[in-house]
Short mmCIF file of C-alpha atoms in Angstrom, two decimals:
data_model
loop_
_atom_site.label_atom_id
_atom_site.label_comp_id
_atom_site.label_asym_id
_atom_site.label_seq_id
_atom_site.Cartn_x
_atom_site.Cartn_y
_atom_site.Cartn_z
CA UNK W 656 66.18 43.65 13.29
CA UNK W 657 69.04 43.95 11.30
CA UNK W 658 71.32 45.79 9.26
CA UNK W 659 74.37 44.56 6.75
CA UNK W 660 76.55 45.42 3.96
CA UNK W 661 77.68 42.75 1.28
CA UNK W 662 80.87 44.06 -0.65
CA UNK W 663 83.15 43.23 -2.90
CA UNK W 664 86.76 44.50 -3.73
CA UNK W 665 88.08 43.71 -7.42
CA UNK W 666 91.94 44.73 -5.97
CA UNK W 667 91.72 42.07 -3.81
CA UNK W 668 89.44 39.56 -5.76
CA UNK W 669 87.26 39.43 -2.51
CA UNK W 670 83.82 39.05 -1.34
CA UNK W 671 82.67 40.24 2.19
CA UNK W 672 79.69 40.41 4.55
CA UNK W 673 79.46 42.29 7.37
CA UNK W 674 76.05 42.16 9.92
CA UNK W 675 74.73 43.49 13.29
CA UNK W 676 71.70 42.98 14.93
CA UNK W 677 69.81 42.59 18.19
CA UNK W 678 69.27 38.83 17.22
CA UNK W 679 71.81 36.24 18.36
CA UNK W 680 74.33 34.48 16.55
CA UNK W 681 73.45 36.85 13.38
CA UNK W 682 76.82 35.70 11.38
CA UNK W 683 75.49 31.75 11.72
CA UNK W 684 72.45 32.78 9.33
CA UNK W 685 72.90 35.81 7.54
CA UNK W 686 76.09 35.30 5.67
CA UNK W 687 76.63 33.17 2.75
CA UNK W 688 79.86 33.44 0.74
CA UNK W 689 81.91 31.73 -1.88
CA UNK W 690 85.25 32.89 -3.57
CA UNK W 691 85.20 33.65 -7.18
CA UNK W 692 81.33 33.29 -6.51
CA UNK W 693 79.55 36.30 -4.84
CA UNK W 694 77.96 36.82 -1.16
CA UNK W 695 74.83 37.03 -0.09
CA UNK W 696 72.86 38.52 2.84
CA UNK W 697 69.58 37.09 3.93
CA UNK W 698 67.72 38.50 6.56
CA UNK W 699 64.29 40.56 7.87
CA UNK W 700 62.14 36.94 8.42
CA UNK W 701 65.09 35.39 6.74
CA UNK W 702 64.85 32.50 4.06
CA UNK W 703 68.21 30.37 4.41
CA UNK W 704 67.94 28.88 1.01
CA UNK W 705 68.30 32.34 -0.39
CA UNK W 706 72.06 31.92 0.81
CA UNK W 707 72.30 27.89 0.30
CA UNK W 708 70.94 28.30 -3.66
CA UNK W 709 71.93 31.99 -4.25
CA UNK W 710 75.23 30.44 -4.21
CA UNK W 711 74.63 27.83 -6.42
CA UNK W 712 72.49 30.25 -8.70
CA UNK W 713 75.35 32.59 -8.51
CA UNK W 714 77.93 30.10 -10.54
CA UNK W 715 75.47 30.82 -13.41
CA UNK W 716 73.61 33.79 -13.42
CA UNK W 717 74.46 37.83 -11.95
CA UNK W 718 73.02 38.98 -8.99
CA UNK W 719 70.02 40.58 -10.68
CA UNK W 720 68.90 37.19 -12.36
CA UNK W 721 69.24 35.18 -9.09
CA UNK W 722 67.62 37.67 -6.90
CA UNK W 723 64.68 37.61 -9.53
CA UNK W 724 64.59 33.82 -9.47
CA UNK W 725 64.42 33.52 -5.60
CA UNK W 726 61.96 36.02 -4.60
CA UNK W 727 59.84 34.90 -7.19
CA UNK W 728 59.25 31.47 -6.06
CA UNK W 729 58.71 32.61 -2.59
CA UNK W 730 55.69 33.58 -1.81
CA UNK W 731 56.29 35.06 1.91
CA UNK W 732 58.71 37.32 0.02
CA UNK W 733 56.97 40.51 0.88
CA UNK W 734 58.54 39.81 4.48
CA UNK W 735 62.04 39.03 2.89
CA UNK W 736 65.36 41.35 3.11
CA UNK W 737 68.28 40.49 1.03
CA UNK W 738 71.31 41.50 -0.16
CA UNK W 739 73.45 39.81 -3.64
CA UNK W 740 77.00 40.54 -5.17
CA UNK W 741 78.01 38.80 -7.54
CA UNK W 742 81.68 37.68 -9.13
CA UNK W 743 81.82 40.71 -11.04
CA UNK W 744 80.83 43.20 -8.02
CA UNK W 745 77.08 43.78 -9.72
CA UNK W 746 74.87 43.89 -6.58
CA UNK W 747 71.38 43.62 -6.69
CA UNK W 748 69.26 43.96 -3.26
CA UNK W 749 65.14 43.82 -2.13
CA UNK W 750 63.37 44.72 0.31
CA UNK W 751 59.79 43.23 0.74
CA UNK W 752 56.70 46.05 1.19
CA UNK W 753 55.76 43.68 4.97
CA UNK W 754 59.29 43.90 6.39
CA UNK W 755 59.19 46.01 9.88
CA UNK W 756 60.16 49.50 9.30
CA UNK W 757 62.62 51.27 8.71
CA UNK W 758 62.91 49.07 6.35
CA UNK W 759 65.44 49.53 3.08
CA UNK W 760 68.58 49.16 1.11
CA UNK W 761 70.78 51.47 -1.33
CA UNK W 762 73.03 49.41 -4.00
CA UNK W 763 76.14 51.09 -5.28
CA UNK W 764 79.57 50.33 -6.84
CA UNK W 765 80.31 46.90 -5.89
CA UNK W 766 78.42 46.87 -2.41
CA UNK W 767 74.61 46.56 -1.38
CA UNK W 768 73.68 47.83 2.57
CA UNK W 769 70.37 46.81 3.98
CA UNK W 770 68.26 46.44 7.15
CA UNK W 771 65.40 46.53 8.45
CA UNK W 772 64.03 47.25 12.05
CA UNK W 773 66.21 50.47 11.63
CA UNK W 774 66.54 53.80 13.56
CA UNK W 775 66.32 55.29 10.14
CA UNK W 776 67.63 55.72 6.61
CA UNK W 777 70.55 57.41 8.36
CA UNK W 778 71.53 54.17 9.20
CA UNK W 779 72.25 52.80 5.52
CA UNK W 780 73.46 55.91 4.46
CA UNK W 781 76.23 56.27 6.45
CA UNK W 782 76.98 52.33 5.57
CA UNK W 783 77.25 53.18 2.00
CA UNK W 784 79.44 55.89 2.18
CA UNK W 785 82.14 53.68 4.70
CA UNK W 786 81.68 50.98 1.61
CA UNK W 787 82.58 53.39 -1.06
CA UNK W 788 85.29 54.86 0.95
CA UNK W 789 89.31 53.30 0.52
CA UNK W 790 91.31 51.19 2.55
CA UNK W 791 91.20 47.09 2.75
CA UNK W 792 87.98 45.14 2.30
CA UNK W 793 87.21 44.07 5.74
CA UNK W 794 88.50 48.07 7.07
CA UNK W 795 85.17 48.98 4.71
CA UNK W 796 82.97 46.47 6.51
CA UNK W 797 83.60 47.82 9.88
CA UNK W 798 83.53 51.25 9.36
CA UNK W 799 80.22 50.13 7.28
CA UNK W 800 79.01 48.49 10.52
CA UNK W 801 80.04 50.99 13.32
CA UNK W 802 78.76 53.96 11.04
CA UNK W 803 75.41 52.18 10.89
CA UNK W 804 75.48 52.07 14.96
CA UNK W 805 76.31 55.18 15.03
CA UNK W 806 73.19 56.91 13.54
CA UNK W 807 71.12 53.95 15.82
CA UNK W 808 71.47 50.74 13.78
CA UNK W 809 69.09 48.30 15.65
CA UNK W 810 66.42 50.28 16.90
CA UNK W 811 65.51 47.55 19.76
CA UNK W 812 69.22 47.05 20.61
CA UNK W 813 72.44 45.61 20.16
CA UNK W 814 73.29 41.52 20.51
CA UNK W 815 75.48 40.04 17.65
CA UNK W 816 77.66 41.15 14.75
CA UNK W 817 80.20 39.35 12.25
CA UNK W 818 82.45 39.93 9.37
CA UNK W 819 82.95 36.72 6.86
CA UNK W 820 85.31 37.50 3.91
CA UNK W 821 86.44 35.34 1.36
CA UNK W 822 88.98 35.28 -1.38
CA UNK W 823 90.26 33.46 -4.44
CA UNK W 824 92.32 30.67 -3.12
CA UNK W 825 96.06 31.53 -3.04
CA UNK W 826 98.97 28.27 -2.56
CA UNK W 827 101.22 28.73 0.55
CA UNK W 828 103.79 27.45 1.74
CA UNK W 829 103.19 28.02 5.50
CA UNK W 830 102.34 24.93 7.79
CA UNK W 831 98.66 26.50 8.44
CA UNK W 832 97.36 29.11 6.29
CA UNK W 833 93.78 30.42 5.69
CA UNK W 834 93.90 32.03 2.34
CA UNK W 835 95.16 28.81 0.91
CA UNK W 836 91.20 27.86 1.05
CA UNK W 837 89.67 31.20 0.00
CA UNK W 838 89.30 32.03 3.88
CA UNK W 839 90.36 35.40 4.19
CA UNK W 840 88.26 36.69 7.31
CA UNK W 841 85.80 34.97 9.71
CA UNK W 842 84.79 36.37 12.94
CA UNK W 843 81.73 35.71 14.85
CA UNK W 844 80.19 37.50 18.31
CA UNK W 845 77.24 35.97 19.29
CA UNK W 846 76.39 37.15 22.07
CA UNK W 847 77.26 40.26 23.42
CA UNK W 848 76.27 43.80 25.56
CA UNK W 849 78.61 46.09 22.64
CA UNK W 850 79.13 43.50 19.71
CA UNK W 851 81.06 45.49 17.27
CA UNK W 852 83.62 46.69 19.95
CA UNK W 853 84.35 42.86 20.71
CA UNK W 854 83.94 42.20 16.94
CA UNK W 855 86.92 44.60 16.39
CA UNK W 856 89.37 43.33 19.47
CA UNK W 857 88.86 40.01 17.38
CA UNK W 858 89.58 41.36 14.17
CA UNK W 859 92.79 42.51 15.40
CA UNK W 860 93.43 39.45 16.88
CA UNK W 861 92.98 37.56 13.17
CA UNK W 862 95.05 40.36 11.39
CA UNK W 863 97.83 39.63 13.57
CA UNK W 864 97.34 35.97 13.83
CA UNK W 865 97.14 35.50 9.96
CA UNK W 866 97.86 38.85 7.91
CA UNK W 867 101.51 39.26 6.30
CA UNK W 868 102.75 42.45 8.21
CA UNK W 869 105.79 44.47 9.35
CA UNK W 870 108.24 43.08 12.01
CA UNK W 871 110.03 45.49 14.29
CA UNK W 872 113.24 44.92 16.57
CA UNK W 873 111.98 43.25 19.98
CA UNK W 874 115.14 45.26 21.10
CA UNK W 875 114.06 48.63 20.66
CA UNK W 876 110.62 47.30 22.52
CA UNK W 877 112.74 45.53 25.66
CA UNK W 878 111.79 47.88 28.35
CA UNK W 879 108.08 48.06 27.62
CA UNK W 880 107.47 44.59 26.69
CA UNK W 881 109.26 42.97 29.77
CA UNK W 882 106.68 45.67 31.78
CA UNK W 883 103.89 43.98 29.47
CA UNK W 884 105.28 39.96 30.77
CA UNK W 885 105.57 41.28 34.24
CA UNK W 886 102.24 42.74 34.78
CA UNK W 887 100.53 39.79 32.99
CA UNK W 888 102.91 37.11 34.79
CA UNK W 889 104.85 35.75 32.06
CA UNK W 890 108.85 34.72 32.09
CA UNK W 891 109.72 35.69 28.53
CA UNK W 892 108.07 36.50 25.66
CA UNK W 893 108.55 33.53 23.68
CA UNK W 894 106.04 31.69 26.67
CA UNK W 895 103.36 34.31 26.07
CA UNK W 896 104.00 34.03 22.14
CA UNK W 897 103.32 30.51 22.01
CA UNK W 898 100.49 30.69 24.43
CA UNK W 899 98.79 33.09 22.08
CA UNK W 900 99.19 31.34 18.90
CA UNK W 901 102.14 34.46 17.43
CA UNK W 902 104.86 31.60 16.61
CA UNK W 903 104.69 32.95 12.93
CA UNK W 904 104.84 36.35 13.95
CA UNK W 905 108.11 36.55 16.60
CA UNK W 906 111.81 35.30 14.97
CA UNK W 907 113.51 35.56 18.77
CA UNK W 908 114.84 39.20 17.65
CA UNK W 909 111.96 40.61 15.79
CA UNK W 910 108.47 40.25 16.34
CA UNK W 911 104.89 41.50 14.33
CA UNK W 912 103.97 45.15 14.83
CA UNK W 913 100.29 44.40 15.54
CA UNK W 914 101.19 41.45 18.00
CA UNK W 915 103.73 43.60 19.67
CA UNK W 916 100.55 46.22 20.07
CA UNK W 917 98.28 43.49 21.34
CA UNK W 918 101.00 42.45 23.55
CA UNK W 919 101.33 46.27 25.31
CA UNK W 920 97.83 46.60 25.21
CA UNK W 921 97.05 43.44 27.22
CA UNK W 922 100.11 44.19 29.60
#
């Protein structure tokens, strides 16, 4: 019932999971992360101490050795689904012989995909190649995730998706500041008709709530963005800035590209 990728990016010292399923709140049980650590992906009749101790296991051992020492101590493994990379990128997966088909998973380079309750092995083929493809960590994990749809993901549907990345912690001087606790990515949809479309209106959101970017010249914007505040009934842009959360993003003359974008888009 559901199908993931667990990734990790030695450029960017981080660790990501990405998950969609017909199953709600997916992202509250299958992801389990920890910088410097590894990620984990438990799922088919999912075991939530294989994320709770994987981690801990993980501070010791690869992904090979801890995968080994939880499904071997389990003894409803056979119904199990799981997905391990570790701090060095080694990924290790398994998929039990009881799990609903199509059931599977294909390790590579630094990434595992798996599901189970799939269309077909179309599905975690075309997640492999997103995850061995270029770009930024998270960029992989959607294009993982929306590839997957694409060849049917789910086979009974769509309901929930996330993307949880983290990162070693980096000191900052700004007043609030997720990477300064490893938290480089966390976005949940629940519950939702087309999950990965909302999941990727939200990641958007984050990237230009959080990520360092390039600022433009609100006066080479002025006739578009005062259509934008019109049409969505604000008096200036500095009202609908602070609304939205962009302080850190808008100077008074320049303002972040993607928030500029989200600002048209809306307006």
């Amino acid at each position: 019932m559901t199908y993931s990728i667990v990734i990790y990016d030695p450029e960017e010292k981080a660790w990501g999971v990405g998950v969609a399923s017909k199953f709600l709140a997916v992202g509250a049980f299958v992801p389990w992360l920890k910088p410097n650590v590894g990620a984990i992906a438990t799922q088919a009749l999912a075991n939530l101490e294989y994320g709770k101790k994987g981690l801990e296991l993980l501070e010791k051992y690869s992904a090979e050795e801890v995968l080994r020492k939880l499904t071997s101590e389990d003894p409803l493994r056979e119904k199990r689904q799981i997905g391990i990379v570790d701090s060095k990128g080694n990924g290790s997966a398994f998929t039990g012989k009881e799990c609903y088909p199509y059931a599977g998973h294909i390790v590579g380079n630094n990434f595992t995909v798996q599901g189970n309750i799939l269309a077909g092995e179309e599905v975690l083929e075309a997640m492999a190649k997103e995850a061995e493809g270029k770009g930024k960590i998270y960029e992989k994990i959607l294009r993982a995730l929306k590839a997957g749809e694409s060849k049917g993901g789910d086979k009974r549907g769509k309901q929930s998706a996330a993307i949880i990345v983290v990162r070693k912690e980096e000191k900052s001087n700004k007043e609030f500041d997720p990477f300064s606790v490893g938290k480089y990515l966390d976005i949940r949809v629940d519950d939702n008709p087309d999950p990965l479309k909302e999941l990727e209106r939200l990641l958007n959101l984050w990237a230009a709530t959080f990520f360092d970017e390039e600022f433009v010249n609100v006066e080479d914007y002025k006739e578009e963005i005062e259509k934008a505040l019109k049409r969505l009934g604000f008096k200036s842009l500095r009202e609908w800035v602070e609304l939205n959360n962009f302080e850190g993003k808008y100077t008074g003359d320049k303002i972040g590209k993607s928030v500029l974008k989200i600002l048209l888009s809306e307006g």
